[in-house]
mmCIF file of C-alpha atoms and ligand atoms in Angstrom:
data_model
loop_
_atom_site.group_PDB
_atom_site.id
_atom_site.type_symbol
_atom_site.label_atom_id
_atom_site.label_comp_id
_atom_site.label_asym_id
_atom_site.label_seq_id
_atom_site.Cartn_x
_atom_site.Cartn_y
_atom_site.Cartn_z
ATOM 1 C CA MET A 1 60.502 86.552 109.424
ATOM 2 C CA ALA A 2 63.827 86.112 111.107
ATOM 3 C CA ASN A 3 64.512 87.804 114.352
ATOM 4 C CA TYR A 4 67.646 89.870 114.299
ATOM 5 C CA THR A 5 68.721 89.351 117.891
ATOM 6 C CA PRO A 6 72.495 88.869 118.199
ATOM 7 C CA LYS A 7 73.493 85.516 119.682
ATOM 8 C CA PRO A 8 76.856 84.147 120.860
ATOM 9 C CA GLU A 9 77.128 81.953 117.745
ATOM 10 C CA HIS A 10 77.229 85.095 115.590
ATOM 11 C CA LYS A 11 80.538 86.016 117.292
ATOM 12 C CA PHE A 12 79.903 89.762 117.255
ATOM 13 C CA THR A 13 82.695 91.673 118.962
ATOM 14 C CA PHE A 14 83.659 95.286 119.586
ATOM 15 C CA GLY A 15 86.887 96.865 120.815
ATOM 16 C CA LEU A 16 87.076 98.786 124.076
ATOM 17 C CA TRP A 17 88.311 101.606 121.828
ATOM 18 C CA THR A 18 85.207 101.512 119.603
ATOM 19 C CA VAL A 19 82.111 101.898 121.771
ATOM 20 C CA GLY A 20 84.424 103.569 124.296
ATOM 21 C CA ASN A 21 85.501 106.214 121.781
ATOM 22 C CA ILE A 22 84.992 109.629 123.363
ATOM 23 C CA GLY A 23 84.726 111.448 120.060
ATOM 24 C CA ARG A 24 88.008 113.334 119.931
ATOM 25 C CA ASP A 25 89.133 114.238 116.408
ATOM 26 C CA PRO A 26 91.951 116.378 114.964
ATOM 27 C CA PHE A 27 89.641 119.414 115.075
ATOM 28 C CA GLY A 28 87.782 118.944 118.311
ATOM 29 C CA GLU A 29 87.837 117.844 121.907
ATOM 30 C CA PRO A 30 86.062 114.791 123.357
ATOM 31 C CA VAL A 31 82.274 114.941 123.325
ATOM 32 C CA ARG A 32 81.487 111.921 125.515
ATOM 33 C CA PRO A 33 82.677 111.145 129.047
ATOM 34 C CA ALA A 34 85.135 108.235 129.206
ATOM 35 C CA LEU A 35 83.655 104.917 130.338
ATOM 36 C CA SER A 36 85.772 102.488 132.340
ATOM 37 C CA PRO A 37 86.560 99.100 130.753
ATOM 38 C CA VAL A 38 84.108 97.524 133.212
ATOM 39 C CA GLU A 39 81.349 99.926 132.126
ATOM 40 C CA ILE A 40 82.098 99.186 128.481
ATOM 41 C CA VAL A 41 81.797 95.432 129.090
ATOM 42 C CA HIS A 42 78.383 96.021 130.667
ATOM 43 C CA LEU A 43 77.321 98.241 127.768
ATOM 44 C CA LEU A 44 78.333 95.505 125.318
ATOM 45 C CA ALA A 45 76.415 92.903 127.304
ATOM 46 C CA GLU A 46 73.353 95.177 127.287
ATOM 47 C CA VAL A 47 73.376 95.474 123.484
ATOM 48 C CA GLY A 48 73.954 91.734 122.999
ATOM 49 C CA ALA A 49 77.575 91.494 121.856
ATOM 50 C CA TRP A 50 79.535 88.264 122.326
ATOM 51 C CA GLY A 51 83.036 89.576 122.862
ATOM 52 C CA VAL A 52 85.308 92.493 123.633
ATOM 53 C CA ASN A 53 88.787 93.138 122.248
ATOM 54 C CA PHE A 54 91.370 95.595 123.501
ATOM 55 C CA HIS A 55 94.756 97.196 123.118
ATOM 56 C CA ASP A 56 96.967 96.788 126.195
ATOM 57 C CA ASN A 57 96.462 100.462 127.087
ATOM 58 C CA ASP A 58 92.699 100.469 126.503
ATOM 59 C CA LEU A 59 92.642 98.312 129.612
ATOM 60 C CA VAL A 60 95.811 99.156 131.542
ATOM 61 C CA PRO A 61 97.124 102.733 131.212
ATOM 62 C CA ILE A 62 100.684 102.886 129.887
ATOM 63 C CA ASP A 63 102.015 104.274 133.188
ATOM 64 C CA ALA A 64 100.032 102.021 135.563
ATOM 65 C CA THR A 65 101.948 100.475 138.472
ATOM 66 C CA PRO A 66 101.954 96.661 138.805
ATOM 67 C CA SER A 67 99.414 96.822 141.630
ATOM 68 C CA GLN A 68 97.138 99.133 139.615
ATOM 69 C CA ARG A 69 97.434 96.689 136.703
ATOM 70 C CA ASP A 70 96.418 93.757 138.878
ATOM 71 C CA LYS A 71 93.386 95.601 140.248
ATOM 72 C CA ILE A 72 92.253 96.699 136.759
ATOM 73 C CA VAL A 73 92.663 93.179 135.366
ATOM 74 C CA SER A 74 90.790 91.561 138.236
ATOM 75 C CA ASP A 75 87.902 94.071 137.969
ATOM 76 C CA PHE A 76 87.793 93.429 134.230
ATOM 77 C CA LYS A 77 87.766 89.646 134.728
ATOM 78 C CA LYS A 78 84.881 90.021 137.167
ATOM 79 C CA ALA A 79 82.919 92.082 134.614
ATOM 80 C CA LEU A 80 83.563 89.369 132.005
ATOM 81 C CA ALA A 81 82.430 86.653 134.398
ATOM 82 C CA ASP A 82 79.327 88.657 135.437
ATOM 83 C CA THR A 83 78.255 89.280 131.845
ATOM 84 C CA GLY A 84 79.546 86.223 129.954
ATOM 85 C CA ILE A 85 81.424 88.507 127.542
ATOM 86 C CA VAL A 86 84.600 86.847 126.178
ATOM 87 C CA VAL A 87 87.940 88.222 124.892
ATOM 88 C CA PRO A 88 88.685 86.630 121.508
ATOM 89 C CA MET A 89 91.339 89.123 120.359
ATOM 90 C CA ALA A 90 93.922 91.461 121.824
ATOM 91 C CA THR A 91 96.483 93.851 120.395
ATOM 92 C CA THR A 92 99.150 96.389 121.294
ATOM 93 C CA ASN A 93 98.926 100.146 121.160
ATOM 94 C CA LEU A 94 102.093 100.973 119.213
ATOM 95 C CA PHE A 95 100.872 104.316 117.917
ATOM 96 C CA SER A 96 99.575 106.677 120.643
ATOM 97 C CA ASP A 97 102.639 107.309 122.750
ATOM 98 C CA PRO A 98 105.103 109.936 121.445
ATOM 99 C CA ALA A 99 107.808 107.239 121.581
ATOM 100 C CA PHE A 100 106.167 105.757 118.467
ATOM 101 C CA ARG A 101 106.127 108.966 116.423
ATOM 102 C CA ASP A 102 108.405 107.335 113.824
ATOM 103 C CA GLY A 103 106.868 103.882 114.085
ATOM 104 C CA ALA A 104 107.409 100.945 116.412
ATOM 105 C CA PHE A 105 108.978 97.862 114.795
ATOM 106 C CA THR A 106 110.134 100.060 111.891
ATOM 107 C CA SER A 107 111.300 103.092 113.838
ATOM 108 C CA ASN A 108 114.744 104.271 112.823
ATOM 109 C CA ASP A 109 115.619 104.291 116.532
ATOM 110 C CA PRO A 110 116.818 100.848 117.761
ATOM 111 C CA LYS A 111 115.707 101.729 121.308
ATOM 112 C CA VAL A 112 112.152 102.292 120.084
ATOM 113 C CA ARG A 113 112.240 99.021 118.142
ATOM 114 C CA ALA A 114 113.390 97.174 121.278
ATOM 115 C CA TYR A 115 110.764 98.966 123.385
ATOM 116 C CA ALA A 116 108.080 97.934 120.869
ATOM 117 C CA LEU A 117 109.073 94.270 121.328
ATOM 118 C CA HIS A 118 109.138 94.686 125.118
ATOM 119 C CA LYS A 119 105.679 96.316 125.111
ATOM 120 C CA THR A 120 104.219 93.704 122.769
ATOM 121 C CA MET A 121 105.505 90.746 124.824
ATOM 122 C CA HIS A 122 103.837 92.200 127.936
ATOM 123 C CA ALA A 123 100.671 92.863 125.939
ATOM 124 C CA ILE A 124 100.630 89.309 124.568
ATOM 125 C CA ASP A 125 100.880 88.027 128.163
ATOM 126 C CA LEU A 126 97.896 90.202 129.089
ATOM 127 C CA GLY A 127 95.864 89.101 126.074
ATOM 128 C CA VAL A 128 96.543 85.418 126.744
ATOM 129 C CA GLU A 129 95.698 85.848 130.432
ATOM 130 C CA LEU A 130 92.266 87.097 129.378
ATOM 131 C CA GLY A 131 91.689 84.340 126.836
ATOM 132 C CA ALA A 132 92.611 85.928 123.499
ATOM 133 C CA LYS A 133 93.246 83.487 120.645
ATOM 134 C CA ILE A 134 94.008 86.092 117.983
ATOM 135 C CA TYR A 135 96.644 88.774 118.328
ATOM 136 C CA VAL A 136 96.323 91.698 115.910
ATOM 137 C CA PHE A 137 99.152 93.814 114.535
ATOM 138 C CA TRP A 138 98.018 97.104 113.062
ATOM 139 C CA GLY A 139 101.083 99.139 112.196
ATOM 140 C CA GLY A 140 99.499 102.562 112.157
ATOM 141 C CA ARG A 141 102.785 104.396 112.596
ATOM 142 C CA GLU A 142 104.891 101.961 110.541
ATOM 143 C CA GLY A 143 105.480 104.257 107.605
ATOM 144 C CA THR A 144 106.696 107.652 106.468
ATOM 145 C CA GLU A 145 105.735 111.159 105.465
ATOM 146 C CA THR A 146 108.960 111.429 103.474
ATOM 147 C CA ASP A 147 111.086 108.606 102.129
ATOM 148 C CA ALA A 148 114.176 110.795 102.532
ATOM 149 C CA GLY A 149 115.181 109.341 105.887
ATOM 150 C CA LYS A 150 113.782 105.841 106.099
ATOM 151 C CA ASN A 151 114.804 102.917 103.946
ATOM 152 C CA PRO A 152 111.776 100.778 103.012
ATOM 153 C CA LEU A 153 113.992 97.692 102.624
ATOM 154 C CA GLU A 154 115.441 98.091 106.116
ATOM 155 C CA ALA A 155 112.016 98.834 107.532
ATOM 156 C CA GLY A 156 110.640 95.651 105.949
ATOM 157 C CA LYS A 157 113.473 93.605 107.435
ATOM 158 C CA TRP A 158 112.906 95.090 110.881
ATOM 159 C CA PHE A 159 109.204 94.334 110.684
ATOM 160 C CA ARG A 160 109.968 90.743 109.632
ATOM 161 C CA GLU A 161 112.527 90.336 112.425
ATOM 162 C CA ALA A 162 110.008 91.612 114.977
ATOM 163 C CA LEU A 163 107.298 89.175 113.875
ATOM 164 C CA ASN A 164 109.780 86.285 113.837
ATOM 165 C CA PHE A 165 110.939 87.236 117.344
ATOM 166 C CA LEU A 166 107.373 87.438 118.625
ATOM 167 C CA SER A 167 106.354 84.142 116.979
ATOM 168 C CA GLU A 168 109.210 82.457 118.842
ATOM 169 C CA TYR A 169 108.083 84.187 122.040
ATOM 170 C CA VAL A 170 104.591 82.702 121.581
ATOM 171 C CA LEU A 171 106.045 79.218 120.938
ATOM 172 C CA ASP A 172 108.532 79.465 123.795
ATOM 173 C CA ASN A 173 105.744 80.273 126.248
ATOM 174 C CA GLY A 174 103.396 77.591 124.968
ATOM 175 C CA TYR A 175 100.791 80.207 123.955
ATOM 176 C CA GLY A 176 100.667 78.789 120.454
ATOM 177 C CA ALA A 177 102.104 75.948 118.405
ATOM 178 C CA ALA A 178 103.982 75.724 115.127
ATOM 179 C CA ASP A 179 101.028 73.880 113.535
ATOM 180 C CA GLY A 180 99.039 77.094 113.889
ATOM 181 C CA SER A 181 96.955 76.016 116.904
ATOM 182 C CA GLY A 182 96.701 78.291 119.934
ATOM 183 C CA LEU A 183 97.482 81.990 119.710
ATOM 184 C CA LYS A 184 97.775 83.295 116.149
ATOM 185 C CA PHE A 185 98.793 86.641 114.696
ATOM 186 C CA ALA A 186 96.610 88.651 112.317
ATOM 187 C CA LEU A 187 98.200 91.510 110.354
ATOM 188 C CA GLU A 188 96.007 94.489 109.513
ATOM 189 C CA ALA A 189 96.851 96.657 106.507
ATOM 190 C CA LYS A 190 95.960 100.299 105.988
ATOM 191 C CA PRO A 191 97.146 102.592 103.191
ATOM 192 C CA ASN A 192 97.676 105.783 105.202
ATOM 193 C CA GLU A 193 96.588 107.646 108.354
ATOM 194 C CA PRO A 194 98.074 108.366 110.783
ATOM 195 C CA ARG A 195 101.248 108.190 108.650
ATOM 196 C CA GLY A 196 101.405 109.803 105.222
ATOM 197 C CA ASP A 197 102.024 106.309 103.847
ATOM 198 C CA ILE A 198 101.932 103.070 105.827
ATOM 199 C CA TYR A 199 104.116 100.103 104.839
ATOM 200 C CA LEU A 200 102.422 96.923 103.549
ATOM 201 C CA SER A 201 99.411 99.026 102.717
ATOM 202 C CA THR A 202 96.938 96.383 101.519
ATOM 203 C CA THR A 203 95.790 92.948 102.615
ATOM 204 C CA GLY A 204 97.404 91.529 99.469
ATOM 205 C CA ALA A 205 100.752 93.059 100.464
ATOM 206 C CA MET A 206 100.401 91.471 103.922
ATOM 207 C CA LEU A 207 99.638 88.074 102.369
ATOM 208 C CA GLY A 208 102.830 88.259 100.338
ATOM 209 C CA PHE A 209 104.853 89.367 103.357
ATOM 210 C CA ILE A 210 103.520 86.530 105.560
ATOM 211 C CA GLU A 211 105.104 83.923 103.287
ATOM 212 C CA THR A 212 108.554 85.424 104.069
ATOM 213 C CA LEU A 213 108.204 84.789 107.828
ATOM 214 C CA ASP A 214 109.766 81.954 109.816
ATOM 215 C CA HIS A 215 106.350 80.703 110.994
ATOM 216 C CA PRO A 216 103.856 81.649 108.278
ATOM 217 C CA GLU A 217 101.341 79.092 109.614
ATOM 218 C CA MET A 218 100.950 81.211 112.767
ATOM 219 C CA VAL A 219 100.251 84.410 110.853
ATOM 220 C CA GLY A 220 97.189 85.520 108.904
ATOM 221 C CA VAL A 221 95.381 88.771 108.188
ATOM 222 C CA ASN A 222 92.784 91.052 109.725
ATOM 223 C CA PRO A 223 91.349 92.975 106.777
ATOM 224 C CA GLU A 224 89.244 96.063 107.533
ATOM 225 C CA VAL A 225 86.455 97.276 105.236
ATOM 226 C CA ALA A 226 87.463 100.917 105.664
ATOM 227 C CA HIS A 227 91.101 100.368 104.833
ATOM 228 C CA GLU A 228 90.862 98.825 101.363
ATOM 229 C CA THR A 229 87.940 101.138 100.647
ATOM 230 C CA MET A 230 89.954 104.274 101.537
ATOM 231 C CA ALA A 231 92.343 103.227 98.761
ATOM 232 C CA GLY A 232 89.466 102.734 96.321
ATOM 233 C CA LEU A 233 89.969 98.960 96.232
ATOM 234 C CA ASN A 234 87.423 96.145 96.267
ATOM 235 C CA PHE A 235 87.456 94.830 99.841
ATOM 236 C CA LEU A 236 85.619 91.594 99.019
ATOM 237 C CA HIS A 237 88.317 90.574 96.536
ATOM 238 C CA HIS A 238 91.000 90.977 99.212
ATOM 239 C CA VAL A 239 88.949 88.982 101.692
ATOM 240 C CA ALA A 240 88.460 86.235 99.101
ATOM 241 C CA GLN A 241 92.216 86.045 98.461
ATOM 242 C CA ALA A 242 92.881 85.794 102.201
ATOM 243 C CA TRP A 243 90.217 83.094 102.572
ATOM 244 C CA ASP A 244 91.648 81.133 99.624
ATOM 245 C CA ARG A 245 95.041 81.041 101.365
ATOM 246 C CA GLY A 246 93.516 80.004 104.731
ATOM 247 C CA LYS A 247 94.591 83.365 106.154
ATOM 248 C CA LEU A 248 91.332 85.043 107.142
ATOM 249 C CA PHE A 249 91.996 84.858 110.891
ATOM 250 C CA HIS A 250 89.905 87.912 111.823
ATOM 251 C CA ILE A 251 87.909 90.681 110.140
ATOM 252 C CA ASP A 252 87.219 94.334 110.984
ATOM 253 C CA LEU A 253 83.752 95.339 109.808
ATOM 254 C CA ASN A 254 82.739 98.975 109.416
ATOM 255 C CA ASP A 255 81.988 101.311 106.517
ATOM 256 C CA GLN A 256 83.683 104.070 104.643
ATOM 257 C CA GLY A 257 83.371 106.418 101.683
ATOM 258 C CA ILE A 258 86.015 105.905 98.977
ATOM 259 C CA GLY A 259 88.839 108.414 99.170
ATOM 260 C CA ARG A 260 87.804 109.850 102.539
ATOM 261 C CA TYR A 261 89.703 109.891 105.819
ATOM 262 C CA ASP A 262 89.417 106.717 107.931
ATOM 263 C CA GLN A 263 85.741 107.084 108.795
ATOM 264 C CA ASP A 264 85.099 103.772 110.594
ATOM 265 C CA PHE A 265 81.337 104.194 110.237
ATOM 266 C CA ARG A 266 78.672 101.780 111.454
ATOM 267 C CA PHE A 267 78.651 98.572 109.382
ATOM 268 C CA GLY A 268 76.497 99.080 106.282
ATOM 269 C CA ALA A 269 76.175 102.847 106.821
ATOM 270 C CA VAL A 270 77.654 103.832 103.441
ATOM 271 C CA ASN A 271 77.629 101.027 100.894
ATOM 272 C CA LEU A 272 74.951 98.465 101.655
ATOM 273 C CA LYS A 273 75.502 96.558 98.444
ATOM 274 C CA SER A 274 79.189 95.945 99.184
ATOM 275 C CA ALA A 275 78.259 95.028 102.751
ATOM 276 C CA PHE A 276 75.740 92.515 101.368
ATOM 277 C CA PHE A 277 78.287 90.805 99.101
ATOM 278 C CA LEU A 278 80.750 90.686 102.010
ATOM 279 C CA VAL A 279 78.266 89.114 104.442
ATOM 280 C CA LYS A 280 77.142 86.694 101.748
ATOM 281 C CA PHE A 281 80.746 85.662 101.142
ATOM 282 C CA LEU A 282 81.550 85.156 104.837
ATOM 283 C CA GLU A 283 78.389 83.126 105.381
ATOM 284 C CA ASP A 284 78.659 81.093 102.158
ATOM 285 C CA VAL A 285 82.257 79.998 102.826
ATOM 286 C CA GLY A 286 81.556 79.318 106.507
ATOM 287 C CA TYR A 287 83.939 81.840 108.055
ATOM 288 C CA ASP A 288 83.773 81.054 111.765
ATOM 289 C CA GLY A 289 85.946 83.757 113.321
ATOM 290 C CA SER A 290 84.869 86.910 115.098
ATOM 291 C CA ARG A 291 82.726 89.454 113.296
ATOM 292 C CA HIS A 292 84.498 92.391 114.849
ATOM 293 C CA PHE A 293 83.008 95.849 114.423
ATOM 294 C CA ASP A 294 85.995 98.177 114.351
ATOM 295 C CA ALA A 295 83.694 101.135 113.996
ATOM 296 C CA HIS A 296 82.896 104.335 115.856
ATOM 297 C CA ALA A 297 79.609 106.089 116.541
ATOM 298 C CA TYR A 298 79.236 109.548 115.013
ATOM 299 C CA ARG A 299 80.744 112.342 117.081
ATOM 300 C CA THR A 300 77.210 113.660 117.465
ATOM 301 C CA ALA A 301 76.182 110.575 119.461
ATOM 302 C CA ASP A 302 75.554 110.387 123.182
ATOM 303 C CA TYR A 303 75.795 106.973 124.868
ATOM 304 C CA GLU A 304 72.183 106.110 124.000
ATOM 305 C CA ASP A 305 73.097 106.715 120.380
ATOM 306 C CA VAL A 306 76.338 104.733 120.830
ATOM 307 C CA LYS A 307 74.186 101.776 121.875
ATOM 308 C CA ALA A 308 72.002 102.326 118.801
ATOM 309 C CA PHE A 309 75.203 102.355 116.728
ATOM 310 C CA ALA A 310 76.398 99.037 118.192
ATOM 311 C CA ARG A 311 72.987 97.416 117.834
ATOM 312 C CA GLY A 312 72.825 98.750 114.283
ATOM 313 C CA CYS A 313 76.122 97.092 113.290
ATOM 314 C CA MET A 314 74.884 93.683 114.440
ATOM 315 C CA ARG A 315 71.331 94.084 113.174
ATOM 316 C CA THR A 316 72.480 95.113 109.701
ATOM 317 C CA TYR A 317 74.811 92.114 109.578
ATOM 318 C CA LEU A 318 71.956 89.772 110.489
ATOM 319 C CA ILE A 319 69.555 91.369 108.021
ATOM 320 C CA LEU A 320 72.150 91.010 105.263
ATOM 321 C CA LYS A 321 72.733 87.421 106.313
ATOM 322 C CA GLU A 322 69.023 86.785 105.831
ATOM 323 C CA LYS A 323 69.197 88.544 102.435
ATOM 324 C CA ALA A 324 72.083 86.243 101.479
ATOM 325 C CA GLU A 325 69.928 83.213 102.337
ATOM 326 C CA GLN A 326 67.141 84.714 100.201
ATOM 327 C CA PHE A 327 69.593 85.227 97.327
ATOM 328 C CA ASN A 328 70.652 81.595 97.530
ATOM 329 C CA ALA A 329 67.021 80.393 97.582
ATOM 330 C CA ASP A 330 65.645 82.754 94.906
ATOM 331 C CA SER A 331 64.799 80.650 91.848
ATOM 332 C CA GLU A 332 64.984 83.551 89.392
ATOM 333 C CA ILE A 333 68.398 84.584 90.699
ATOM 334 C CA GLN A 334 69.636 81.002 90.671
ATOM 335 C CA ALA A 335 68.358 80.474 87.115
ATOM 336 C CA LEU A 336 70.305 83.524 85.952
ATOM 337 C CA LEU A 337 73.424 82.275 87.748
ATOM 338 C CA ALA A 338 72.994 78.865 86.118
ATOM 339 C CA GLU A 339 72.745 80.575 82.747
ATOM 340 C CA ILE A 340 75.861 82.672 83.461
ATOM 341 C CA THR A 341 77.963 79.684 84.503
ATOM 342 C CA ALA A 342 76.443 77.176 82.042
ATOM 343 C CA ASP A 343 78.816 74.439 80.902
ATOM 344 C CA ASP A 344 77.932 72.004 78.081
ATOM 345 C CA GLY A 345 80.890 69.775 78.990
ATOM 346 C CA SER A 346 82.608 70.248 75.630
ATOM 347 C CA MET A 347 85.727 71.674 77.305
ATOM 348 C CA ASP A 348 86.039 68.950 79.958
ATOM 349 C CA GLY A 349 89.026 67.412 78.248
ATOM 350 C CA PHE A 350 90.968 70.668 78.581
ATOM 351 C CA LYS A 351 90.308 71.303 82.252
ATOM 352 C CA GLY A 352 92.567 70.774 85.224
ATOM 353 C CA ALA A 353 96.272 70.105 85.466
ATOM 354 C CA TYR A 354 98.712 70.324 82.605
ATOM 355 C CA LEU A 355 99.361 67.245 80.481
ATOM 356 C CA ALA A 356 101.423 67.381 77.285
ATOM 357 C CA GLU A 357 98.651 65.648 75.257
ATOM 358 C CA LYS A 358 96.039 67.991 76.712
ATOM 359 C CA ALA A 359 98.097 71.025 75.740
ATOM 360 C CA ALA A 360 98.633 69.636 72.229
ATOM 361 C CA ALA A 361 94.906 68.908 71.796
ATOM 362 C CA LEU A 362 93.995 72.386 73.083
ATOM 363 C CA LYS A 363 96.474 74.049 70.720
ATOM 364 C CA ALA A 364 94.975 72.089 67.806
ATOM 365 C CA TYR A 365 91.340 72.809 68.711
ATOM 366 C CA THR A 366 89.417 75.216 66.476
ATOM 367 C CA PHE A 367 87.365 77.757 68.447
ATOM 368 C CA ASP A 368 84.394 79.668 67.049
ATOM 369 C CA ARG A 369 85.765 82.984 68.317
ATOM 370 C CA PRO A 370 82.975 85.207 66.870
ATOM 371 C CA ALA A 371 80.414 83.016 68.652
ATOM 372 C CA LEU A 372 82.316 83.442 71.942
ATOM 373 C CA GLY A 373 82.203 87.186 71.447
ATOM 374 C CA ARG A 374 78.463 87.225 70.637
ATOM 375 C CA ARG A 375 77.464 85.745 73.942
ATOM 376 C CA GLY A 376 76.043 88.299 76.352
ATOM 377 C CA GLN A 377 75.659 87.819 80.095
ATOM 378 C CA PRO A 378 72.513 88.894 81.987
ATOM 379 C CA TYR A 379 74.399 90.745 84.703
ATOM 380 C CA GLU A 380 72.057 93.740 84.429
ATOM 381 C CA ARG A 381 69.034 91.556 85.162
ATOM 382 C CA LEU A 382 70.850 89.793 87.981
ATOM 383 C CA ASP A 383 72.130 92.987 89.592
ATOM 384 C CA GLN A 384 68.681 94.593 89.452
ATOM 385 C CA LEU A 385 67.292 91.549 91.283
ATOM 386 C CA VAL A 386 69.969 92.056 93.952
ATOM 387 C CA VAL A 387 68.984 95.721 94.254
ATOM 388 C CA GLU A 388 65.312 94.782 94.592
ATOM 389 C CA LEU A 389 66.181 92.127 97.160
ATOM 390 C CA LEU A 390 68.080 94.698 99.196
ATOM 391 C CA LEU A 391 65.291 97.249 98.825
ATOM 392 C CA GLY A 392 62.893 94.699 100.276
ATOM 393 C CA VAL A 393 60.524 94.370 97.328
ATOM 394 C CA ARG A 394 61.374 90.741 96.490
HETATM 395 C C1 GLT B 1 92.853 101.716 115.425
HETATM 396 C C2 GLT B 1 92.812 101.372 113.973
HETATM 397 C C3 GLT B 1 92.156 100.098 113.718
HETATM 398 C C4 GLT B 1 92.897 98.921 114.288
HETATM 399 C C5 GLT B 1 92.928 98.923 115.752
HETATM 400 C C6 GLT B 1 93.851 97.827 116.228
HETATM 401 S S1 GLT B 1 93.232 100.437 116.455
HETATM 402 O O1 GLT B 1 91.621 102.209 115.842
HETATM 403 O O2 GLT B 1 92.153 102.435 113.272
HETATM 404 O O3 GLT B 1 91.910 99.867 112.367
HETATM 405 O O4 GLT B 1 92.192 97.759 113.941
HETATM 406 O O5 GLT B 1 95.102 98.292 116.560
HETATM 407 MN MN1 MN B 2 89.775 102.090 110.205
HETATM 408 MN MN1 MN B 3 90.835 97.930 112.335
#
């Protein structure tokens, strides 16, 4: 029986804003006292996490003086050194301050757009200083409630200009290189909340947008379980598309009911089966980035329960990883898969790249269409085996 203790090689990370969430929501006040960044680092070390990520203002308040900043950063560095916790990712808060009420890079106000660049350059400096290799862009306010006053074409151009500007900033400062080594950007899509509609609302939309940038090799995605799920989409399929394009730079793991507000629940808390297929995919393809839990403990939790929440995220991942290994080693499951994907070789001559002769031969071939249509697939049997595996009776 495996032991489900998190280890550095699992690359489990949490944001300062996740375990540090004080439980404020649109209907209620905070329920937990705020922890300092140093206390959060120690909490993460206690539960066995590998890394901590942050927004600039999770660490340094937006109105801190330079000397306050320096003190906060040096205390934080000491906590990292004392605990061995690392900082793999950093990001910018471009959504909390009232200045960003109409967005940041896509605000209609050119002063806000310039301020967003200014704030992000400082935040990139901070992230790099603390060791971050991935820089996330989540455009929570980049959108509209009404399309009456904001042109989506202009907004898209502004967003592109901002990312091009910031890519050059990274290159100019030697933080990253044009071959994609060093600091990289990861774009995180979300369909709505806090805006009525957010631009580039899915991971697929982000993947298309990335190819229009000046330095696409420096830019990938940071898909979040909750965000595709809110929209009723299949998260795994988006992750697979990102992986196929070499763009899965980071991933935000949590859980979410379809059609609900952004719940950010503990990983595996809602849909264990989807969580299983996701873990199996990440492990099978050899994803080696952070497994970042962008999740929040229930508002009912105290800090003991917050620790249980964080441990639960990691433990569920490791249990599902073990289940994925079992799936791959299960002879009955593998026999069904072999049956499903069986290939008698008779189509070999038609496979692969286009050739004129191949196309002509394929056009001339006579298929037994009724026989193709008679063939059933044992997906019911296979899926039931998956259910029994997950229920622990296999
Ligand atoms: C915010 C959001 C997350 C993003 C974070 C990064 S902040 O909590 O809901 O999905 O990943 O900006
Ligand atoms: Mn979310
Ligand atoms: Mn996220």
